[in-house]
Tab-separated table of C-alpha atoms and ligand atoms in Angstrom:
chain	number	residue	atom	x	y	z
P	17	MET	CA	2.220	91.557	161.238
P	18	ASN	CA	-0.750	93.462	164.209
P	19	PRO	CA	-0.499	92.510	167.426
P	20	PRO	CA	-4.010	90.507	168.319
P	21	SER	CA	-5.995	91.864	171.071
P	22	PRO	CA	-6.591	89.145	173.601
P	23	ASP	CA	-10.024	88.685	171.973
P	24	ASN	CA	-9.254	89.602	168.946
P	25	ALA	CA	-11.538	92.442	169.259
P	26	PRO	CA	-10.142	96.360	167.777
P	27	ILE	CA	-6.424	97.203	169.622
P	28	GLU	CA	-7.429	100.643	171.099
P	29	ILE	CA	-4.868	102.606	173.155
P	30	LEU	CA	-4.657	105.169	175.185
P	31	ILE	CA	-0.968	107.367	175.063
P	32	ALA	CA	-0.830	109.611	178.081
P	33	GLU	CA	1.788	111.927	177.296
P	34	ASP	CA	2.464	115.560	177.738
P	35	SER	CA	4.642	116.302	174.644
P	36	PRO	CA	2.946	116.749	171.847
P	37	THR	CA	6.039	116.140	169.307
P	38	GLN	CA	6.009	112.384	171.286
P	39	LEU	CA	2.910	112.042	171.124
P	40	LEU	CA	2.024	112.661	167.475
P	41	GLN	CA	5.003	110.173	166.675
P	42	LEU	CA	4.220	107.693	168.845
P	43	ARG	CA	0.352	107.624	167.581
P	44	HIS	CA	1.498	107.728	164.136
P	45	VAL	CA	3.806	104.583	164.712
P	46	LEU	CA	0.688	102.677	166.637
P	47	GLU	CA	-2.139	103.949	163.620
P	48	THR	CA	0.163	102.899	161.367
P	49	HIS	CA	0.230	99.395	162.706
P	50	GLY	CA	-4.031	99.052	162.447
P	51	MET	CA	-4.715	100.506	166.319
P	52	SER	CA	-6.419	102.851	167.096
P	53	VAL	CA	-5.423	105.782	169.796
P	54	THR	CA	-6.726	108.155	171.943
P	55	PRO	CA	-4.340	110.582	173.762
P	56	ALA	CA	-4.548	112.302	176.999
P	57	LEU	CA	-1.864	115.265	177.923
P	58	ASN	CA	-1.867	114.369	181.646
P	59	GLY	CA	-2.696	111.128	183.887
P	60	LYS	CA	-5.605	113.236	185.289
P	61	GLU	CA	-7.062	113.315	181.658
P	62	ALA	CA	-6.205	109.858	181.116
P	63	LEU	CA	-8.012	108.673	183.793
P	64	ALA	CA	-11.285	110.290	183.192
P	65	LEU	CA	-10.645	108.750	179.621
P	66	MET	CA	-10.354	105.407	180.794
P	67	GLU	CA	-13.160	105.653	183.229
P	68	LYS	CA	-15.475	106.687	180.392
P	69	ARG	CA	-13.959	103.755	177.994
P	70	PRO	CA	-11.588	101.355	179.082
P	71	PRO	CA	-8.923	101.072	176.465
P	72	THR	CA	-6.747	97.521	175.412
P	73	MET	CA	-3.674	99.297	177.207
P	74	LEU	CA	-2.523	102.335	178.213
P	75	ILE	CA	1.261	103.630	177.403
P	76	THR	CA	2.230	106.422	179.882
P	77	ASP	CA	4.864	108.759	180.373
P	78	ILE	CA	6.369	108.780	183.627
P	79	GLN	CA	7.001	112.816	184.267
P	80	MET	CA	3.891	114.804	183.420
P	81	PRO	CA	1.855	117.936	184.926
P	82	GLU	CA	-1.222	117.370	187.143
P	83	MET	CA	-0.441	113.608	187.845
P	84	ASP	CA	2.527	111.701	187.002
P	85	GLY	CA	2.339	107.797	185.017
P	86	TYR	CA	3.383	106.334	188.962
P	87	GLU	CA	0.204	107.740	189.968
P	88	LEU	CA	-2.214	107.132	187.451
P	89	CYS	CA	-0.789	103.462	187.284
P	90	ARG	CA	-1.439	103.210	190.850
P	91	ARG	CA	-4.740	103.933	190.601
P	92	ILE	CA	-5.680	102.265	187.363
P	93	LYS	CA	-4.313	99.032	189.369
P	94	ALA	CA	-6.629	99.575	192.032
P	95	HIS	CA	-9.704	100.199	190.000
P	96	PRO	CA	-11.480	97.104	190.568
P	97	LEU	CA	-12.828	97.631	186.457
P	98	MET	CA	-9.245	98.590	185.048
P	99	ALA	CA	-6.712	96.395	187.110
P	100	ASN	CA	-6.308	94.095	184.178
P	101	ILE	CA	-5.503	96.931	181.707
P	102	PRO	CA	-1.791	96.768	180.886
P	103	VAL	CA	0.072	99.362	181.516
P	104	ILE	CA	3.832	100.135	179.625
P	105	LEU	CA	5.436	102.894	181.577
P	106	LEU	CA	7.857	105.160	178.960
P	107	THR	CA	11.347	105.810	180.654
P	108	SER	CA	13.852	107.165	179.335
P	109	LEU	CA	16.492	105.127	180.658
P	110	SER	CA	18.481	106.776	183.289
P	111	ASP	CA	17.784	105.854	186.455
P	112	VAL	CA	17.310	102.243	188.173
P	113	ARG	CA	15.595	103.946	190.703
P	114	ASP	CA	12.328	104.203	187.821
P	115	ILE	CA	11.810	100.424	187.445
P	116	VAL	CA	11.463	99.828	190.623
P	117	SER	CA	8.757	102.717	190.843
P	118	GLY	CA	7.420	100.933	188.491
P	119	LEU	CA	6.922	97.968	189.997
P	120	GLU	CA	5.645	99.962	192.862
P	121	CYS	CA	3.105	101.410	191.079
P	122	GLY	CA	2.525	98.097	189.364
P	123	ALA	CA	3.274	98.317	185.900
P	124	ASP	CA	3.324	95.862	183.416
P	125	ASN	CA	6.243	96.521	180.914
P	126	PHE	CA	8.550	99.430	180.195
P	127	ILE	CA	9.658	101.248	176.968
P	128	VAL	CA	12.712	103.057	176.542
P	129	LYS	CA	13.015	106.031	174.869
P	130	PRO	CA	14.202	106.917	172.034
P	131	TYR	CA	11.907	103.489	171.218
P	132	ASP	CA	12.870	101.707	168.363
P	133	GLU	CA	9.568	101.475	166.000
P	134	GLU	CA	9.580	97.278	165.840
P	135	PHE	CA	10.653	96.635	169.181
P	136	LEU	CA	7.560	98.499	170.415
P	137	MET	CA	5.361	96.892	168.196
P	138	SER	CA	6.617	93.491	169.251
P	139	ARG	CA	6.666	94.367	173.190
P	140	ILE	CA	2.463	95.513	172.799
P	141	HIS	CA	2.278	91.980	171.257
P	142	HIS	CA	3.815	90.329	174.009
P	143	ILE	CA	2.150	91.973	176.505
P	144	LEU	CA	-0.877	91.014	174.849
P	145	GLU	CA	0.132	87.519	174.365
P	146	ASN	CA	1.042	87.234	178.161
P	147	GLN	CA	-2.038	88.800	179.387
P	148	ARG	CA	-3.907	86.489	177.484
P	149	LEU	CA	-1.911	83.076	178.920
P	150	SER	CA	-2.545	84.686	182.626
P	151	ARG	CA	-5.937	84.020	182.113
P	152	GLU	CA	-5.501	80.723	181.551
P	153	GLU	CA	-5.511	77.940	183.805
P	154	PRO	CA	-2.429	78.261	186.171
P	155	ASN	CA	-0.109	76.051	185.315
P	156	ALA	CA	1.522	74.354	188.722
P	157	ASN	CA	4.534	74.585	187.235
P	158	GLY	CA	4.473	77.986	186.910
P	159	ILE	CA	3.781	80.840	184.871
P	160	PRO	CA	3.203	81.013	181.076
P	161	PHE	CA	4.971	83.289	179.388
P	162	MET	CA	5.764	84.464	176.108
P	163	PHE	CA	9.056	85.290	174.688
P	164	ALA	CA	10.254	85.972	171.259
P	165	GLY	CA	7.552	84.149	170.074
P	166	VAL	CA	8.032	80.776	172.169
P	167	ARG	CA	5.553	80.036	175.125
P	168	ARG	CA	7.551	79.525	178.104
P	169	VAL	CA	6.938	78.593	181.790
P	170	LEU	CA	8.672	80.248	184.226
P	171	PRO	CA	8.753	79.041	187.932
P	172	SER	CA	6.498	81.256	190.275
P	173	HIS	CA	9.103	82.553	192.547
P	174	PRO	CA	8.117	86.437	192.106
P	175	SER	CA	11.202	87.386	194.475
P	176	ARG	CA	13.831	85.539	192.725
P	177	MET	CA	11.937	87.138	189.165
P	178	ILE	CA	11.965	90.694	190.383
P	179	GLY	CA	15.797	90.471	191.298
P	180	LEU	CA	16.409	88.943	188.036
P	181	LEU	CA	14.617	91.858	186.307
P	182	VAL	CA	16.289	94.697	188.557
P	183	SER	CA	19.669	93.458	187.972
P	184	THR	CA	18.873	93.341	184.064
P	185	TYR	CA	17.516	96.363	183.908
P	186	GLU	CA	20.722	97.722	186.046
P	187	THR	CA	23.285	96.396	184.045
P	188	ALA	CA	21.064	98.471	180.938
P	189	VAL	CA	20.941	101.272	182.817
P	190	GLN	CA	24.820	101.365	183.675
P	191	LYS	CA	25.633	100.229	179.430
P	192	ASN	CA	23.350	103.207	178.791
P	193	LEU	CA	24.948	106.218	181.010
P	194	ALA	CA	28.707	104.214	179.599
P	195	LEU	CA	27.395	104.904	175.903
P	196	ARG	CA	26.250	108.026	177.009
P	197	ASP	CA	29.776	108.863	178.134
P	198	ALA	CA	31.188	107.879	175.555
P	199	ASN	CA	28.948	109.712	173.407
P	200	ALA	CA	29.755	112.885	174.929
P	201	ALA	CA	33.458	112.237	174.744
P	202	LEU	CA	33.612	111.392	171.069
P	203	GLU	CA	31.591	115.010	170.249
P	204	GLU	CA	34.138	116.737	172.282
P	205	LYS	CA	36.534	114.972	170.447
P	206	ALA	CA	34.848	115.714	167.109
P	207	ARG	CA	34.283	119.386	168.251
P	208	GLU	CA	38.222	119.715	169.202
P	209	LEU	CA	39.386	118.182	165.859
P	210	ALA	CA	36.902	120.462	163.682
P	211	ARG	CA	38.287	123.448	165.543
P	212	SER	CA	42.061	122.329	164.538
P	213	ASN	CA	41.190	121.671	161.191
P	214	ALA	CA	40.239	125.598	161.489
P	215	ASP	CA	43.127	126.774	162.597
P	216	LEU	CA	45.205	124.618	160.034
P	217	GLU	CA	43.113	126.271	157.113
P	218	ARG	CA	43.621	129.564	158.806
P	219	PHE	CA	46.864	129.157	158.715
P	220	GLY	CA	47.526	127.716	155.411
P	221	TYR	CA	45.516	130.330	154.052
P	222	ILE	CA	47.857	132.735	155.817
P	223	ALA	CA	51.592	130.822	154.907
P	224	SER	CA	50.098	130.991	151.446
P	225	HIS	CA	48.927	134.386	150.692
P	226	ASP	CA	52.223	135.541	152.806
P	227	LEU	CA	54.410	133.673	150.429
P	228	ILE	CA	53.067	134.826	147.223
P	229	GLU	CA	53.973	138.205	147.550
P	230	PRO	CA	58.113	137.902	148.412
P	231	LEU	CA	57.993	135.382	145.922
P	232	ARG	CA	57.006	137.791	143.045
P	233	THR	CA	60.073	139.773	144.194
P	234	ILE	CA	62.188	137.015	143.644
P	235	THR	CA	61.236	136.360	140.014
P	236	ASN	CA	61.192	140.029	139.464
P	237	PHE	CA	64.382	140.588	140.379
P	238	LEU	CA	66.137	137.645	138.439
P	239	GLN	CA	64.467	138.621	135.313
P	240	LEU	CA	65.612	142.175	135.914
P	241	LEU	CA	68.974	140.830	136.779
P	242	GLU	CA	69.160	139.123	133.496
P	243	ARG	CA	67.874	141.903	131.675
P	244	ARG	CA	70.355	144.344	132.307
P	245	TYR	CA	73.255	142.534	133.197
P	246	GLN	CA	72.953	140.240	129.970
P	247	SER	CA	76.165	141.832	128.335
P	248	VAL	CA	78.691	140.419	131.366
P	249	LEU	CA	76.476	137.421	132.666
P	250	ASP	CA	78.142	134.126	130.382
P	251	ASN	CA	76.173	131.257	129.508
P	252	ASP	CA	76.435	129.321	132.605
P	253	ALA	CA	75.076	132.361	134.755
P	254	LYS	CA	72.119	132.543	132.003
P	255	GLU	CA	71.218	129.340	132.976
P	256	TYR	CA	71.384	129.205	136.793
P	257	ILE	CA	68.639	132.135	136.139
P	258	VAL	CA	66.325	130.408	133.910
P	259	PHE	CA	66.739	127.136	136.774
P	260	ALA	CA	66.291	130.177	139.327
P	261	VAL	CA	62.961	131.575	137.734
P	262	ASP	CA	61.741	127.772	137.203
P	263	GLY	CA	61.817	126.866	140.392
P	264	ALA	CA	60.601	130.364	141.832
P	265	THR	CA	57.391	130.033	139.312
P	266	ARG	CA	56.375	126.135	139.998
P	267	MET	CA	57.099	127.645	143.827
P	268	ARG	CA	54.269	130.228	142.984
P	269	ARG	CA	52.184	127.721	141.167
P	270	LEU	CA	52.458	125.308	144.297
P	271	ILE	CA	51.576	128.240	146.478
P	272	THR	CA	48.615	129.420	144.061
P	273	ALA	CA	47.070	125.906	144.471
P	274	LEU	CA	47.455	125.413	148.503
P	275	LEU	CA	45.505	128.770	148.955
P	276	GLU	CA	42.916	127.471	146.443
P	277	TYR	CA	43.161	124.164	148.404
P	278	SER	CA	42.671	126.310	151.758
P	279	ARG	CA	39.856	128.317	150.252
P	280	VAL	CA	37.211	125.394	150.005
P	281	GLY	CA	36.887	125.707	153.632
P	282	THR	CA	37.602	129.304	154.492
P	283	ARG	CA	36.080	131.082	151.574
P	284	ALA	CA	33.433	128.676	150.669
P	285	HIS	CA	29.579	130.305	149.702
P	286	PRO	CA	26.656	128.907	151.086
P	287	LEU	CA	24.842	125.842	149.267
P	288	SER	CA	22.062	126.997	146.852
P	289	LEU	CA	19.858	125.425	144.289
P	290	CYS	CA	22.326	124.714	141.253
P	291	ASP	CA	21.508	123.912	138.104
P	292	CYS	CA	24.509	121.638	137.103
P	293	ASN	CA	23.953	122.131	133.337
P	294	LYS	CA	25.181	125.557	133.436
P	295	ILE	CA	27.613	124.932	135.471
P	296	LEU	CA	28.949	122.880	133.161
P	297	ALA	CA	28.469	124.583	129.974
P	298	THR	CA	30.658	127.140	132.190
P	299	ALA	CA	33.196	124.450	133.270
P	300	LEU	CA	33.719	123.207	129.909
P	301	GLN	CA	33.976	127.426	128.314
P	302	ASN	CA	36.799	127.626	131.033
P	303	LEU	CA	38.538	124.676	129.397
P	304	GLN	CA	37.746	125.856	125.526
P	305	VAL	CA	41.356	126.268	124.814
P	306	ALA	CA	42.506	122.537	125.968
P	307	ILE	CA	39.452	121.452	124.100
P	308	GLU	CA	40.252	122.889	120.897
P	309	GLU	CA	43.938	122.352	120.944
P	310	SER	CA	43.307	118.635	122.008
P	311	ALA	CA	40.310	118.034	119.639
P	312	ALA	CA	38.854	116.565	122.366
P	313	GLN	CA	35.254	114.916	122.274
P	314	VAL	CA	32.950	115.846	125.027
P	315	THR	CA	29.692	114.451	125.250
P	316	HIS	CA	27.250	114.781	128.718
P	317	GLU	CA	23.482	113.845	129.755
P	318	VAL	CA	21.334	116.216	130.977
P	319	LEU	CA	22.377	117.167	134.530
P	320	PRO	CA	19.792	117.692	137.915
P	321	THR	CA	19.757	120.644	139.955
P	322	VAL	CA	21.589	119.883	143.177
P	323	MET	CA	22.140	122.447	146.832
P	324	ALA	CA	25.375	123.359	145.789
P	325	ASP	CA	28.309	125.754	146.045
P	326	GLU	CA	27.755	127.070	142.639
P	327	ILE	CA	32.033	128.168	142.669
P	328	GLN	CA	32.852	125.065	144.260
P	329	LEU	CA	30.636	122.674	141.704
P	330	GLU	CA	32.250	124.376	138.494
P	331	GLN	CA	35.932	124.156	140.163
P	332	LEU	CA	35.207	120.223	140.543
P	333	LEU	CA	34.325	119.681	137.415
P	334	GLN	CA	36.770	121.624	135.678
P	335	ASN	CA	39.033	119.757	137.483
P	336	LEU	CA	37.765	116.872	136.569
P	337	ILE	CA	37.417	117.099	133.146
P	338	GLY	CA	40.987	119.111	132.539
P	339	ASN	CA	42.660	116.306	134.287
P	340	ALA	CA	40.868	113.841	131.246
P	341	LEU	CA	41.643	116.376	128.735
P	342	LYS	CA	45.556	115.520	130.186
P	343	PHE	CA	45.947	112.134	130.942
P	344	HIS	CA	44.731	111.575	127.782
P	345	LYS	CA	46.451	108.765	125.499
P	346	PRO	CA	49.221	110.142	123.391
P	347	GLY	CA	48.548	110.446	119.856
P	348	GLU	CA	44.715	110.327	120.936
P	349	PRO	CA	42.081	112.663	120.970
P	350	PRO	CA	40.566	112.754	124.295
P	351	ARG	CA	36.930	110.942	124.735
P	352	ILE	CA	35.332	112.322	127.850
P	353	HIS	CA	31.455	111.845	128.615
P	354	ILE	CA	29.919	113.458	131.459
P	355	GLY	CA	26.975	111.011	133.265
P	356	VAL	CA	24.672	111.029	136.069
P	357	LYS	CA	22.061	108.665	137.528
P	358	ARG	CA	19.811	108.737	141.004
P	359	ASN	CA	21.573	106.628	143.652
P	360	GLY	CA	19.451	106.130	146.518
P	361	SER	CA	19.190	109.770	148.003
P	362	ASP	CA	21.671	110.544	145.973
P	363	TRP	CA	22.675	112.248	142.658
P	364	GLN	CA	26.035	110.377	141.464
P	365	PHE	CA	27.961	112.117	138.690
P	366	SER	CA	31.049	110.904	136.236
P	367	VAL	CA	33.144	112.114	134.193
P	368	GLN	CA	34.794	108.944	132.090
P	369	ASP	CA	37.712	109.349	129.552
P	370	HIS	CA	39.645	106.671	127.490
P	371	GLY	CA	43.341	108.029	128.685
P	372	ILE	CA	46.192	106.023	130.339
P	373	GLY	CA	44.339	104.866	133.262
P	374	ILE	CA	45.604	104.643	136.570
P	375	PRO	CA	46.840	101.626	138.466
P	376	GLU	CA	44.338	100.323	141.157
P	377	LYS	CA	47.134	100.736	144.046
P	378	GLU	CA	47.039	104.472	143.433
P	379	SER	CA	43.153	105.167	143.600
P	380	GLU	CA	43.208	106.183	147.143
P	381	ARG	CA	46.663	108.189	146.990
P	382	ILE	CA	45.512	110.057	144.461
P	383	PHE	CA	43.191	112.254	146.278
P	384	GLU	CA	46.079	113.307	148.917
P	385	ILE	CA	47.532	116.730	148.409
P	386	PHE	CA	50.816	116.582	146.214
P	387	GLN	CA	50.864	112.753	145.397
P	388	ARG	CA	51.278	112.960	141.695
P	389	LEU	CA	51.810	109.597	139.375
P	390	HIS	CA	53.452	111.813	137.235
P	391	THR	CA	56.740	113.970	136.919
P	392	VAL	CA	56.292	117.782	135.956
P	393	LYS	CA	58.154	116.999	132.378
P	394	GLU	CA	55.722	114.344	131.770
P	395	TYR	CA	52.618	116.086	132.653
P	396	ALA	CA	52.410	119.351	133.931
P	397	GLY	CA	50.316	120.403	137.314
P	398	THR	CA	51.157	120.551	141.115
P	399	GLY	CA	49.307	117.371	142.382
P	400	ILE	CA	46.619	119.498	144.730
P	401	GLY	CA	43.389	119.397	142.102
P	402	LEU	CA	41.827	116.123	143.465
P	403	ALA	CA	42.696	116.832	147.099
P	404	ILE	CA	40.637	119.681	146.033
P	405	CYS	CA	38.267	117.907	144.463
P	406	LYS	CA	37.444	115.505	147.541
P	407	LYS	CA	37.344	118.702	149.859
P	408	ILE	CA	34.678	120.266	147.670
P	409	VAL	CA	32.491	116.545	147.297
P	410	GLU	CA	32.959	115.724	151.071
P	411	ARG	CA	31.752	119.768	151.679
P	412	HIS	CA	28.649	118.902	149.552
P	413	GLY	CA	28.066	116.177	152.142
P	414	GLY	CA	28.874	113.254	149.183
P	415	ARG	CA	32.196	111.098	148.035
P	416	ILE	CA	34.399	110.648	145.513
P	417	TRP	CA	36.496	107.957	143.820
P	418	VAL	CA	37.895	106.419	140.759
P	419	THR	CA	37.554	103.179	138.848
P	420	SER	CA	40.148	102.741	135.891
P	421	GLN	CA	42.025	100.326	134.045
P	422	PRO	CA	45.615	101.071	133.412
P	423	GLY	CA	45.984	101.541	129.260
P	424	ALA	CA	41.993	102.119	128.667
P	425	GLY	CA	40.578	104.812	131.124
P	426	SER	CA	39.222	106.416	133.993
P	427	THR	CA	35.649	107.201	135.714
P	428	PHE	CA	35.940	109.524	138.342
P	429	SER	CA	32.415	109.885	140.440
P	430	PHE	CA	31.394	111.545	142.912
P	431	THR	CA	28.099	111.948	144.951
P	432	ILE	CA	26.363	114.920	145.945
P	433	PRO	CA	23.366	114.657	148.045
P	434	ALA	CA	19.271	114.596	145.885
P	435	ALA	CA	17.677	118.525	146.670
P	436	ASP	CA	14.669	116.613	146.149
P	437	GLY	CA	11.420	118.494	145.018
P	438	HIS	CA	13.874	120.516	142.909
P	439	VAL	CA	15.628	117.599	140.214
P	440	ALA	CA	15.285	117.686	137.017
P	441	GLN	CA	15.294	114.067	135.482
P	442	PRO	CA	18.375	112.724	133.398
P	443	GLN	CA	18.078	112.037	130.284
P	444	PRO	CA	20.738	110.669	127.984
P	445	CYS	CA	21.310	113.385	125.514
V	24	ADP	P1	47.638	116.736	139.550
V	24	ADP	O1	46.818	116.722	137.538
V	24	ADP	O2	48.360	118.680	139.113
V	24	ADP	O3	48.649	116.504	138.703
V	24	ADP	P2	45.836	116.377	140.840
V	24	ADP	O4	45.715	115.797	141.933
V	24	ADP	O5	44.290	116.609	139.520
V	24	ADP	O6	47.070	116.751	140.081
V	24	ADP	O7	45.843	114.210	139.939
V	24	ADP	C1	46.781	113.502	140.957
V	24	ADP	C2	47.618	112.376	140.138
V	24	ADP	O8	46.358	111.722	139.940
V	24	ADP	C3	47.894	113.378	138.451
V	24	ADP	O9	49.234	113.386	138.860
V	24	ADP	C4	47.948	112.004	137.614
V	24	ADP	O10	48.872	110.590	137.844
V	24	ADP	C5	46.720	111.185	138.032
V	24	ADP	N1	45.141	111.562	137.677
V	24	ADP	C6	44.275	112.135	137.901
V	24	ADP	N2	43.274	112.047	137.141
V	24	ADP	C7	43.851	111.722	135.755
V	24	ADP	C8	42.885	110.798	134.986
V	24	ADP	N3	41.967	111.586	134.251
V	24	ADP	N4	43.503	109.912	133.503
V	24	ADP	C9	44.680	109.124	134.417
V	24	ADP	N5	45.421	109.632	135.578
V	24	ADP	C10	44.811	110.729	136.459
């Protein structure tokens, strides 16, 4: 609802603001609510404009070149023809002296920057309504006043009211400063966390990278031992060598996976527009052998174009589809569907299977590094695939989750913010 002007004339607001961005923003808000706006870049210009054509209300910044908001307000309130025009001061709520200076120069109200649009409009509405009430016959019991849409009568003891007003403002300023401190501390903590995360990632990368080489040497020499000394080794010794090689191979797989995990952060490419259909085709191509061997049926919808790291998106789809292939029900070929739908400002992708499913209580744990629900004998793997998926999705500003029913199948869903203006509308195949 647009606030009515006191006499139902169109509401004309003069804005005195030296920042073109702030001016534009405020102008946009007021014009959207049907008000007419005249801009002025400083107090002097505002005064000249007001003398020519008095507005319904003035909204003024405090700090401005040539003539500041206080001086502008003082001049208006001293002017016989303009004294009744309500003046709102825009303040950043950082100093209690603002309100005292505001009261001294005769300002009618304050608006704290950055302001909330709804709050700003209701404040303007109240000021205009109160202006109308103040023109009414004086009330013997006090001053008529509109607050939260209700007409009230306040006792007319100016000093008490001013005291109350200043103390309220003081509290607000203190809260605001405390909030600002808390925010600064939080930001510093976030920076520290990002720094130590990056250090950890680097450490993980170097450690895994440096471990691969000695491990390869161990495996090679064990195999050499087995070949060269076949005739002198008894069966037990041969078996021990097989166990040792197995262990070393598994360790190598784990380290390679760990390396891949740390690469999500350290070897990332900048995001660019990617056609997900092409990326899916490559992922399916990479999984071709597993698809053929398991006689899997894979269907998909037409996918959109998103801002992504192409290699990482390919890895994400490949990991999820790879799992859907791996965790199928024994004796039943996998059936997998890759879908997509628009969800607000995101694209929501899904990889659905009809496999063994996941108990609900495990649906968060499986995204953690090295967390598996099966032994390596039951299903091969390292327990890093989903942790990589999570890291990739989060790097793209999305989230990932699973819904599943044991014995009926699982649907892994993830979101990627839509690159609007570059999206292909998804349609069923
Ligand atoms: P990995 O596949 O190497 O074990 P992941 O991190 O990819 O590691 O998966 C972690 C665990 O989550 C798997 O061991 C499995 O228990 C479970 N899981 C993942 N995907 C599926 C799926 N599509 N169906 C059933 N269980 C799954």
